[in-house]
């Protein structure tokens, strides 16, 4: 063991488990790629102000959870705590919204960092796949994104997840509601932090998980009763489109989410097998964010799904993904001449698209056959001097134990034909 350990709240992905993470990322990305979303990659850090302005001054993410980096007298940077602000920044900077082809649809996959109290499902470094549709206000776009997320979870075989749905209103109806809510909240018995939150973002107080707070919230004015006609109509359309697509959802009028930029549609996916950290993904519409970071008005919608928690959800449901074999063929040379020949065969196999590995390090037969078994390979190729003298190698089916001699120059063709 080395002197060093992975930092607190982080963990390494190593084989074989790492293959599951890759497969989950690919499964989440597949539906969005089929829906016209293009890949975007942004830096792991940004100007800290992008997040304080974009995500919101009063959010836990900005006040408590950002990892900031100093930069010799220049503006501070922060490791990205989420993806939306960066992706929108990149779209604006690259003028993607000026191509006359709105919405700009982008997807991403990467690492995110939050200084949180670590526990199962909550880490300081975690991984998300996200999708954003920038520059269009259309309930079908909100519905599209939600359906794509549902399809991604389903393609992984997940069943015990639920979709929570809400509307947060817009700049027409939210201010009056906000004021009504503030009036109500100011009369409650709350700690100083929460009192400050009432003044900056009162909606988030509704989201407070503490029982003592939740008790006092009974009878609070609810946004549902204050939505303007346009927001109501918009939300009804989103709901109708989801229903038509066979997507079930639960209306959750307290769903506010931890980021300030949301307007209208907000949603969260929760999984019932995960305990406290049950949110596997979430998102919503953020019509004002572009202007908040200095861009033009660009109504947009997006989501981010957590890879770590999706893997935990698979475990909770006892789902084992069918992963492609890491190694299909394992070569076991006996002697120097066989090493040279089989190494050549392995190279050829790989070039022909067959996953192949080789007994490196001069292992004896017994050890090498153990490695072949451990590799998960379906076949072993074994060759010794006598085989080579006859111009053959032994092709052994590691499942049945059956062994056949195959001419050296026919091996690649034989294995390729058995592959399908
Ligand atoms: P959020 O940006 O907070 O809505 O996060 C979107 C998703 O990312 C969540 O639903 C989680 O699945 C995942 N996520 C957020 N924070 C963490 C964390 N600290 N550790 C692991 N996953 C996280």
Tab-separated table of C-alpha atoms and ligand atoms in Angstrom:
chain	number	residue	atom	x	y	z
A	1	UNK	CA	0.000	0.000	0.000
A	2	UNK	CA	1.182	3.474	-0.747
A	3	UNK	CA	1.531	6.194	1.852
A	4	UNK	CA	-1.304	8.010	0.152
A	5	UNK	CA	-5.028	7.428	0.078
A	6	UNK	CA	-7.757	8.892	-2.097
A	7	UNK	CA	-8.881	12.194	-0.491
A	8	UNK	CA	-11.842	12.135	1.886
A	9	UNK	CA	-15.170	11.857	0.094
A	10	UNK	CA	-13.645	10.404	-3.061
A	11	UNK	CA	-13.080	6.911	-4.340
A	12	UNK	CA	-11.284	5.276	-7.231
A	13	UNK	CA	-12.913	3.353	-10.017
A	14	UNK	CA	-10.946	0.244	-10.779
A	15	UNK	CA	-11.665	-2.893	-12.809
A	16	UNK	CA	-13.937	-4.742	-12.836
A	17	UNK	CA	-16.390	-2.254	-11.229
A	18	UNK	CA	-15.222	0.626	-13.399
A	19	UNK	CA	-16.767	-1.146	-16.412
A	20	UNK	CA	-20.202	-0.679	-14.853
A	21	UNK	CA	-19.630	3.085	-14.564
A	22	UNK	CA	-18.622	3.314	-18.191
A	23	UNK	CA	-21.672	1.325	-19.227
A	24	UNK	CA	-23.949	3.575	-17.152
A	25	UNK	CA	-22.489	6.711	-18.723
A	26	UNK	CA	-22.987	5.223	-22.165
A	27	UNK	CA	-26.529	4.119	-21.385
A	28	UNK	CA	-27.491	7.606	-20.213
A	29	UNK	CA	-25.854	9.246	-23.212
A	30	UNK	CA	-27.367	6.924	-25.826
A	31	UNK	CA	-30.945	8.311	-25.807
A	32	UNK	CA	-29.831	11.962	-25.910
A	33	UNK	CA	-27.439	11.281	-28.775
A	34	UNK	CA	-30.315	9.731	-30.690
A	35	UNK	CA	-32.301	12.906	-30.049
A	36	UNK	CA	-29.844	15.280	-31.684
A	37	UNK	CA	-27.794	16.385	-28.687
A	38	UNK	CA	-24.133	17.099	-29.513
A	39	UNK	CA	-21.229	16.444	-27.170
A	40	UNK	CA	-19.780	19.364	-25.230
A	41	UNK	CA	-16.792	19.370	-22.910
A	42	UNK	CA	-15.886	22.305	-20.693
A	43	UNK	CA	-13.011	22.866	-18.245
A	44	UNK	CA	-13.092	21.297	-14.797
A	45	UNK	CA	-12.881	24.771	-13.269
A	46	UNK	CA	-14.419	28.149	-14.050
A	47	UNK	CA	-14.332	31.676	-12.766
A	48	UNK	CA	-15.935	31.399	-9.328
A	49	UNK	CA	-18.392	34.165	-10.185
A	50	UNK	CA	-19.999	32.118	-12.930
A	51	UNK	CA	-21.302	29.839	-10.218
A	52	UNK	CA	-22.129	32.465	-7.613
A	53	UNK	CA	-24.137	34.408	-10.174
A	54	UNK	CA	-25.467	31.411	-12.051
A	55	UNK	CA	-26.187	28.832	-9.389
A	56	UNK	CA	-27.172	31.428	-6.787
A	57	UNK	CA	-25.639	33.332	-3.869
A	58	UNK	CA	-27.863	31.712	-1.274
A	59	UNK	CA	-27.504	28.098	-2.320
A	60	UNK	CA	-25.587	25.561	-0.276
A	61	UNK	CA	-23.607	24.786	-3.406
A	62	UNK	CA	-22.202	28.308	-3.564
A	63	UNK	CA	-22.021	29.238	0.119
A	64	UNK	CA	-20.651	26.001	1.523
A	65	UNK	CA	-19.743	23.481	-1.117
A	66	UNK	CA	-17.419	25.048	-3.661
A	67	UNK	CA	-13.782	24.099	-3.865
A	68	UNK	CA	-12.069	27.348	-4.782
A	69	UNK	CA	-8.637	27.752	-6.283
A	70	UNK	CA	-6.388	30.738	-5.867
A	71	UNK	CA	-4.519	32.080	-8.831
A	72	UNK	CA	-1.587	34.359	-8.011
A	73	UNK	CA	-3.438	37.662	-7.840
A	74	UNK	CA	-5.965	36.874	-10.561
A	75	UNK	CA	-9.681	36.151	-10.136
A	76	UNK	CA	-10.559	33.067	-8.107
A	77	UNK	CA	-11.530	29.868	-9.844
A	78	UNK	CA	-13.754	27.087	-8.551
A	79	UNK	CA	-13.886	23.417	-9.378
A	80	UNK	CA	-17.212	23.013	-11.140
A	81	UNK	CA	-19.960	21.973	-8.717
A	82	UNK	CA	-22.482	21.403	-11.535
A	83	UNK	CA	-22.640	21.496	-15.318
A	84	UNK	CA	-25.367	23.826	-16.519
A	85	UNK	CA	-23.701	27.188	-15.889
A	86	UNK	CA	-20.505	26.056	-17.634
A	87	UNK	CA	-22.316	24.601	-20.630
A	88	UNK	CA	-24.376	27.757	-21.096
A	89	UNK	CA	-21.229	29.863	-20.714
A	90	UNK	CA	-19.541	27.767	-23.402
A	91	UNK	CA	-22.544	27.997	-25.747
A	92	UNK	CA	-22.629	31.778	-25.388
A	93	UNK	CA	-18.874	32.146	-25.744
A	94	UNK	CA	-18.869	29.961	-28.859
A	95	UNK	CA	-21.897	31.810	-30.278
A	96	UNK	CA	-23.663	28.493	-30.763
A	97	UNK	CA	-26.972	30.274	-30.230
A	98	UNK	CA	-26.347	32.514	-33.233
A	99	UNK	CA	-26.323	29.723	-35.773
A	100	UNK	CA	-30.047	30.275	-36.371
A	101	UNK	CA	-30.763	26.770	-35.259
A	102	UNK	CA	-32.369	26.892	-31.837
A	103	UNK	CA	-32.539	25.073	-29.571
A	104	UNK	CA	-28.850	24.291	-29.244
A	105	UNK	CA	-28.859	20.755	-27.854
A	106	UNK	CA	-25.800	19.642	-25.903
A	107	UNK	CA	-24.865	16.711	-23.700
A	108	UNK	CA	-21.883	16.196	-21.428
A	109	UNK	CA	-20.295	13.725	-19.096
A	110	UNK	CA	-17.728	14.415	-16.421
A	111	UNK	CA	-16.558	14.979	-12.883
A	112	UNK	CA	-18.115	17.471	-10.471
A	113	UNK	CA	-16.915	18.613	-7.079
A	114	UNK	CA	-18.766	19.658	-3.952
A	115	UNK	CA	-17.410	20.053	-0.468
A	116	UNK	CA	-20.135	18.004	1.213
A	117	UNK	CA	-20.232	15.828	4.289
A	118	UNK	CA	-19.444	12.451	2.735
A	119	UNK	CA	-21.801	9.519	3.209
A	120	UNK	CA	-23.082	6.690	1.053
A	121	UNK	CA	-24.191	8.244	-2.226
A	122	UNK	CA	-22.760	11.651	-1.377
A	123	UNK	CA	-19.199	12.365	-2.376
A	124	UNK	CA	-16.883	15.315	-2.866
A	125	UNK	CA	-16.040	14.124	-6.331
A	126	UNK	CA	-18.839	12.570	-8.348
A	127	UNK	CA	-19.819	11.998	-11.903
A	128	UNK	CA	-22.774	13.238	-13.934
A	129	UNK	CA	-24.101	12.922	-17.436
A	130	UNK	CA	-26.143	15.952	-18.411
A	131	UNK	CA	-28.168	17.346	-21.292
A	132	UNK	CA	-29.190	20.927	-22.027
A	133	UNK	CA	-31.494	22.384	-24.698
A	134	UNK	CA	-30.695	26.068	-25.018
A	135	UNK	CA	-32.768	28.817	-26.587
A	136	UNK	CA	-36.314	27.508	-26.953
A	137	UNK	CA	-39.433	27.755	-24.878
A	138	UNK	CA	-41.549	24.785	-25.806
A	139	UNK	CA	-43.216	22.325	-23.452
A	140	UNK	CA	-42.311	19.544	-25.882
A	141	UNK	CA	-38.647	20.234	-25.160
A	142	UNK	CA	-39.143	19.860	-21.403
A	143	UNK	CA	-41.072	16.662	-22.071
A	144	UNK	CA	-38.414	15.394	-24.483
A	145	UNK	CA	-35.656	15.714	-21.911
A	146	UNK	CA	-37.677	14.037	-19.174
A	147	UNK	CA	-38.638	11.178	-21.497
A	148	UNK	CA	-34.998	10.701	-22.537
A	149	UNK	CA	-33.946	10.408	-18.889
A	150	UNK	CA	-36.713	7.904	-18.193
A	151	UNK	CA	-35.669	5.899	-21.256
A	152	UNK	CA	-32.061	5.919	-20.068
A	153	UNK	CA	-32.993	4.540	-16.639
A	154	UNK	CA	-35.258	1.955	-18.240
A	155	UNK	CA	-32.567	0.839	-20.685
A	156	UNK	CA	-30.458	-0.014	-17.634
A	157	UNK	CA	-33.297	-2.142	-16.302
A	158	UNK	CA	-34.138	0.178	-13.394
A	159	UNK	CA	-37.696	-0.007	-12.104
A	160	UNK	CA	-37.894	1.519	-8.640
A	161	UNK	CA	-37.413	5.135	-9.590
A	162	UNK	CA	-40.025	7.862	-9.475
A	163	UNK	CA	-40.321	11.170	-11.268
A	164	UNK	CA	-41.309	14.176	-9.152
A	165	UNK	CA	-42.611	17.149	-11.100
A	166	UNK	CA	-43.359	20.770	-10.268
A	167	UNK	CA	-43.572	24.213	-11.815
A	168	UNK	CA	-41.776	27.141	-10.211
A	169	UNK	CA	-43.577	29.824	-12.200
A	170	UNK	CA	-41.862	32.606	-14.105
A	171	UNK	CA	-41.062	36.289	-13.794
A	172	UNK	CA	-44.760	37.141	-14.168
A	173	UNK	CA	-46.136	35.140	-11.297
A	174	UNK	CA	-43.221	34.284	-9.055
A	175	UNK	CA	-42.563	37.747	-7.546
A	176	UNK	CA	-46.067	38.027	-6.039
A	177	UNK	CA	-45.860	34.500	-4.759
A	178	UNK	CA	-42.399	35.099	-3.361
A	179	UNK	CA	-43.666	38.102	-1.409
A	180	UNK	CA	-46.636	36.128	-0.049
A	181	UNK	CA	-44.348	33.304	0.990
A	182	UNK	CA	-41.900	35.705	2.644
A	183	UNK	CA	-44.746	37.205	4.691
A	184	UNK	CA	-45.685	33.745	5.865
A	185	UNK	CA	-42.117	32.618	6.601
A	186	UNK	CA	-41.144	35.741	8.528
A	187	UNK	CA	-43.767	34.808	11.122
A	188	UNK	CA	-42.168	31.426	11.849
A	189	UNK	CA	-39.662	30.384	14.473
A	190	UNK	CA	-36.508	29.810	12.396
A	191	UNK	CA	-32.742	29.983	12.892
A	192	UNK	CA	-30.660	32.881	11.566
A	193	UNK	CA	-29.406	31.073	8.462
A	194	UNK	CA	-32.917	30.197	7.443
A	195	UNK	CA	-34.090	33.745	8.150
A	196	UNK	CA	-31.443	35.038	5.799
A	197	UNK	CA	-32.604	32.555	3.206
A	198	UNK	CA	-36.152	33.944	3.476
A	199	UNK	CA	-34.824	37.252	2.195
A	200	UNK	CA	-32.684	35.830	-0.607
A	201	UNK	CA	-34.513	32.757	-1.842
A	202	UNK	CA	-37.624	31.969	0.215
A	203	UNK	CA	-38.691	29.110	-2.064
A	204	UNK	CA	-35.756	27.100	-0.872
A	205	UNK	CA	-37.056	27.158	2.672
A	206	UNK	CA	-39.893	24.918	1.449
A	207	UNK	CA	-37.235	22.386	0.526
A	208	UNK	CA	-35.765	22.322	4.058
A	209	UNK	CA	-35.581	18.687	5.084
A	210	UNK	CA	-35.639	19.306	8.859
A	211	UNK	CA	-38.790	18.115	10.549
A	212	UNK	CA	-38.995	21.121	12.885
A	213	UNK	CA	-39.095	23.363	9.811
A	214	UNK	CA	-41.446	21.140	7.806
A	215	UNK	CA	-43.957	21.165	10.687
A	216	UNK	CA	-44.172	24.932	10.588
A	217	UNK	CA	-44.640	24.965	6.837
A	218	UNK	CA	-48.113	23.475	7.009
A	219	UNK	CA	-50.449	26.083	5.554
A	220	UNK	CA	-47.678	27.928	3.677
A	221	UNK	CA	-48.872	29.540	0.436
A	222	UNK	CA	-48.114	27.183	-2.445
A	223	UNK	CA	-46.940	28.308	-5.856
A	224	UNK	CA	-49.469	26.057	-7.550
A	225	UNK	CA	-52.199	28.440	-6.388
A	226	UNK	CA	-50.295	31.472	-7.672
A	227	UNK	CA	-49.169	30.344	-11.141
A	228	UNK	CA	-50.128	32.721	-13.945
A	229	UNK	CA	-52.232	31.428	-16.837
A	230	UNK	CA	-49.226	31.073	-19.150
A	231	UNK	CA	-47.310	28.981	-16.601
A	232	UNK	CA	-50.350	26.850	-15.842
A	233	UNK	CA	-50.965	26.208	-19.520
A	234	UNK	CA	-47.278	25.422	-20.101
A	235	UNK	CA	-47.190	22.984	-17.211
A	236	UNK	CA	-50.380	21.274	-18.355
A	237	UNK	CA	-48.848	20.727	-21.757
A	238	UNK	CA	-45.700	19.189	-20.265
A	239	UNK	CA	-47.848	16.881	-18.153
A	240	UNK	CA	-50.022	15.889	-21.105
A	241	UNK	CA	-47.000	15.096	-23.281
A	242	UNK	CA	-45.469	12.954	-20.538
A	243	UNK	CA	-48.713	11.099	-20.031
A	244	UNK	CA	-49.041	10.492	-23.772
A	245	UNK	CA	-45.513	9.031	-23.742
A	246	UNK	CA	-46.473	6.658	-20.944
A	247	UNK	CA	-44.271	8.422	-18.398
A	248	UNK	CA	-45.655	8.393	-14.877
A	249	UNK	CA	-44.963	11.282	-12.546
A	250	UNK	CA	-45.933	12.597	-9.156
A	251	UNK	CA	-46.838	16.225	-8.685
A	252	UNK	CA	-44.623	17.535	-5.903
A	253	UNK	CA	-45.443	21.131	-5.090
A	254	UNK	CA	-42.541	21.353	-2.651
A	255	UNK	CA	-39.921	20.405	-5.203
A	256	UNK	CA	-37.703	23.481	-5.430
A	257	UNK	CA	-34.227	21.985	-5.887
A	258	UNK	CA	-30.975	23.391	-4.639
A	259	UNK	CA	-30.161	25.744	-7.490
A	260	UNK	CA	-31.619	29.214	-7.886
A	261	UNK	CA	-31.842	29.366	-11.649
A	262	UNK	CA	-34.905	27.249	-12.229
A	263	UNK	CA	-38.160	28.609	-13.677
A	264	UNK	CA	-41.340	26.763	-14.621
A	265	UNK	CA	-40.690	23.023	-15.048
A	266	UNK	CA	-38.578	21.390	-12.351
A	267	UNK	CA	-38.200	17.681	-11.799
A	268	UNK	CA	-36.250	15.151	-9.862
A	269	UNK	CA	-35.782	11.417	-10.192
A	270	UNK	CA	-35.658	9.591	-6.893
A	271	UNK	CA	-34.845	5.960	-6.299
A	272	UNK	CA	-36.470	4.132	-3.437
A	273	UNK	CA	-33.556	1.836	-2.651
A	274	UNK	CA	-30.986	4.491	-1.769
A	275	UNK	CA	-31.896	5.748	1.695
A	276	UNK	CA	-31.162	9.410	2.437
A	277	UNK	CA	-29.404	10.261	-0.832
A	278	UNK	CA	-32.335	9.199	-2.969
A	279	UNK	CA	-32.053	11.772	-5.789
A	280	UNK	CA	-30.529	10.037	-8.783
A	281	UNK	CA	-31.020	12.936	-11.162
A	282	UNK	CA	-32.797	16.182	-11.670
A	283	UNK	CA	-33.254	19.240	-13.747
A	284	UNK	CA	-35.594	21.859	-15.021
A	285	UNK	CA	-36.129	24.975	-17.047
A	286	UNK	CA	-33.846	27.944	-16.512
A	287	UNK	CA	-35.210	30.755	-18.639
A	288	UNK	CA	-33.342	33.512	-16.803
A	289	UNK	CA	-29.881	31.997	-16.434
A	290	UNK	CA	-28.412	33.309	-19.667
A	291	UNK	CA	-29.207	36.891	-18.713
A	292	UNK	CA	-27.907	36.291	-15.190
A	293	UNK	CA	-24.482	35.489	-16.624
A	294	UNK	CA	-24.509	38.377	-19.070
A	295	UNK	CA	-26.012	36.739	-22.165
A	296	UNK	CA	-29.164	37.438	-24.158
A	297	UNK	CA	-32.560	35.992	-23.196
A	298	UNK	CA	-32.305	32.287	-23.968
A	299	UNK	CA	-35.010	30.151	-22.390
A	300	UNK	CA	-33.526	26.716	-21.790
A	301	UNK	CA	-34.089	23.410	-20.080
A	302	UNK	CA	-31.818	20.580	-18.977
A	303	UNK	CA	-30.984	17.833	-16.538
A	304	UNK	CA	-28.061	16.079	-14.920
A	305	UNK	CA	-28.157	12.472	-13.834
A	306	UNK	CA	-25.733	11.212	-11.209
A	307	UNK	CA	-23.635	8.279	-12.370
A	308	UNK	CA	-22.505	7.197	-8.877
A	309	UNK	CA	-26.041	7.009	-7.554
A	310	UNK	CA	-27.328	5.299	-10.683
A	311	UNK	CA	-24.749	2.578	-10.062
A	312	UNK	CA	-25.954	2.349	-6.438
A	313	UNK	CA	-29.535	2.098	-7.725
A	314	UNK	CA	-28.537	-0.813	-9.975
A	315	UNK	CA	-26.988	-2.525	-6.959
A	316	UNK	CA	-30.094	-1.836	-4.871
A	317	UNK	CA	-32.248	-3.531	-7.502
A	318	UNK	CA	-29.799	-6.396	-7.912
A	319	UNK	CA	-29.295	-5.589	-11.590
A	320	UNK	CA	-26.175	-6.921	-13.273
A	321	UNK	CA	-25.538	-5.269	-16.595
A	322	UNK	CA	-24.606	-7.452	-19.505
A	323	UNK	CA	-21.169	-6.124	-20.240
A	324	UNK	CA	-19.134	-7.130	-23.268
A	325	UNK	CA	-16.355	-9.584	-22.371
A	326	UNK	CA	-13.160	-7.726	-21.536
A	327	UNK	CA	-11.143	-10.563	-23.012
A	328	UNK	CA	-12.503	-13.105	-25.488
A	329	UNK	CA	-9.317	-14.984	-26.212
A	330	UNK	CA	-6.333	-15.597	-23.942
A	331	UNK	CA	-3.053	-16.791	-25.404
A	332	UNK	CA	-0.806	-19.172	-23.473
A	333	UNK	CA	2.618	-19.717	-25.079
A	334	UNK	CA	4.873	-22.555	-23.952
A	335	UNK	CA	8.425	-21.633	-24.866
A	336	UNK	CA	10.135	-18.782	-26.699
A	337	UNK	CA	9.132	-19.658	-30.233
A	338	UNK	CA	5.492	-19.966	-29.128
A	339	UNK	CA	5.733	-16.557	-27.425
A	340	UNK	CA	6.806	-14.978	-30.693
A	341	UNK	CA	4.120	-16.717	-32.750
A	342	UNK	CA	1.235	-16.258	-30.315
A	343	UNK	CA	2.135	-12.635	-29.656
A	344	UNK	CA	1.737	-12.115	-33.401
A	345	UNK	CA	-1.603	-13.934	-33.390
A	346	UNK	CA	-2.856	-11.789	-30.478
A	347	UNK	CA	-1.910	-8.618	-32.330
A	348	UNK	CA	-3.742	-9.836	-35.424
A	349	UNK	CA	-6.801	-10.814	-33.393
A	350	UNK	CA	-6.997	-7.363	-31.850
A	351	UNK	CA	-6.652	-5.717	-35.233
A	352	UNK	CA	-9.508	-7.929	-36.441
A	353	UNK	CA	-11.705	-6.702	-33.567
A	354	UNK	CA	-11.362	-9.666	-31.225
A	355	UNK	CA	-10.533	-8.768	-27.600
A	356	UNK	CA	-7.418	-10.768	-26.852
A	357	UNK	CA	-4.831	-10.952	-24.089
A	358	UNK	CA	-1.565	-12.764	-23.558
A	359	UNK	CA	0.171	-14.540	-20.675
A	360	UNK	CA	2.901	-11.987	-19.990
A	361	UNK	CA	5.787	-12.459	-17.642
A	362	UNK	CA	6.819	-15.968	-18.646
A	363	UNK	CA	4.173	-17.793	-16.610
A	364	UNK	CA	4.171	-21.578	-16.442
A	365	UNK	CA	1.261	-23.477	-18.002
A	366	UNK	CA	-0.704	-23.918	-14.792
A	367	UNK	CA	-0.463	-20.277	-13.782
A	368	UNK	CA	-1.170	-19.093	-17.292
A	369	UNK	CA	-4.322	-21.238	-17.515
A	370	UNK	CA	-5.465	-19.751	-14.194
A	371	UNK	CA	-4.996	-16.274	-15.630
A	372	UNK	CA	-6.933	-17.336	-18.724
A	373	UNK	CA	-9.846	-18.410	-16.524
A	374	UNK	CA	-9.681	-15.262	-14.436
A	375	UNK	CA	-9.686	-13.078	-17.542
A	376	UNK	CA	-13.188	-14.304	-18.339
A	377	UNK	CA	-12.061	-15.321	-21.838
A	378	UNK	CA	-14.192	-17.827	-23.692
A	379	UNK	CA	-11.165	-19.371	-25.429
A	380	UNK	CA	-7.534	-20.076	-24.706
A	381	UNK	CA	-4.953	-20.442	-27.424
A	382	UNK	CA	-2.212	-22.765	-26.271
A	383	UNK	CA	0.913	-23.582	-28.275
A	384	UNK	CA	4.108	-25.476	-27.509
A	385	UNK	CA	6.998	-26.581	-29.650
A	386	UNK	CA	5.256	-29.682	-30.951
A	387	UNK	CA	2.208	-27.680	-32.045
A	388	UNK	CA	4.352	-25.185	-33.869
A	389	UNK	CA	6.239	-27.965	-35.586
A	390	UNK	CA	2.887	-29.112	-36.948
A	391	UNK	CA	1.922	-25.553	-37.861
A	392	UNK	CA	-1.029	-25.485	-35.418
A	393	UNK	CA	-2.154	-23.985	-32.133
A	394	UNK	CA	-4.588	-25.576	-29.693
A	395	UNK	CA	-7.889	-23.731	-29.419
A	396	UNK	CA	-9.479	-24.571	-26.104
A	397	UNK	CA	-13.069	-23.717	-25.235
A	398	UNK	CA	-12.714	-22.753	-21.568
A	399	UNK	CA	-16.393	-23.418	-20.952
A	400	UNK	CA	-16.646	-26.972	-22.267
A	401	UNK	CA	-12.966	-27.890	-22.033
A	402	UNK	CA	-13.098	-29.031	-25.645
A	403	UNK	CA	-9.832	-28.578	-27.541
A	404	UNK	CA	-9.140	-28.476	-31.281
A	405	UNK	CA	-5.966	-28.000	-33.268
A	406	UNK	CA	-6.246	-25.090	-35.701
A	407	UNK	CA	-3.722	-24.134	-38.377
A	408	UNK	CA	-1.850	-20.993	-37.292
A	409	UNK	CA	-2.890	-18.946	-40.282
A	410	UNK	CA	-6.543	-19.985	-39.850
A	411	UNK	CA	-6.830	-19.007	-36.180
A	412	UNK	CA	-7.975	-15.425	-36.676
A	413	UNK	CA	-10.652	-16.445	-39.180
A	414	UNK	CA	-11.824	-19.288	-36.953
A	415	UNK	CA	-12.158	-17.066	-33.886
A	416	UNK	CA	-13.860	-14.307	-35.803
A	417	UNK	CA	-16.417	-16.761	-37.120
A	418	UNK	CA	-17.067	-18.041	-33.594
A	419	UNK	CA	-17.424	-14.508	-32.286
A	420	UNK	CA	-20.921	-13.722	-33.572
B	1	LIG	P1	-27.949	18.435	-8.660
B	1	LIG	O1	-27.101	19.255	-9.553
B	1	LIG	O2	-27.696	18.695	-7.210
B	1	LIG	O3	-29.370	18.426	-9.041
B	1	LIG	O4	-27.428	16.950	-8.876
B	1	LIG	C1	-27.846	16.146	-9.934
B	1	LIG	C2	-27.516	14.715	-9.574
B	1	LIG	O5	-26.125	14.571	-9.369
B	1	LIG	C3	-28.145	14.259	-8.283
B	1	LIG	O6	-29.452	13.787	-8.505
B	1	LIG	C4	-27.213	13.168	-7.847
B	1	LIG	O7	-27.520	11.952	-8.493
B	1	LIG	C5	-25.883	13.654	-8.340
B	1	LIG	N1	-25.134	14.278	-7.224
B	1	LIG	C6	-25.201	15.553	-6.793
B	1	LIG	N2	-24.363	15.773	-5.771
B	1	LIG	C7	-23.749	14.604	-5.542
B	1	LIG	C8	-22.747	14.160	-4.606
B	1	LIG	N3	-22.206	14.986	-3.715
B	1	LIG	N4	-22.349	12.861	-4.659
B	1	LIG	C9	-22.863	12.017	-5.568
B	1	LIG	N5	-23.796	12.376	-6.455
B	1	LIG	C10	-24.236	13.641	-6.455
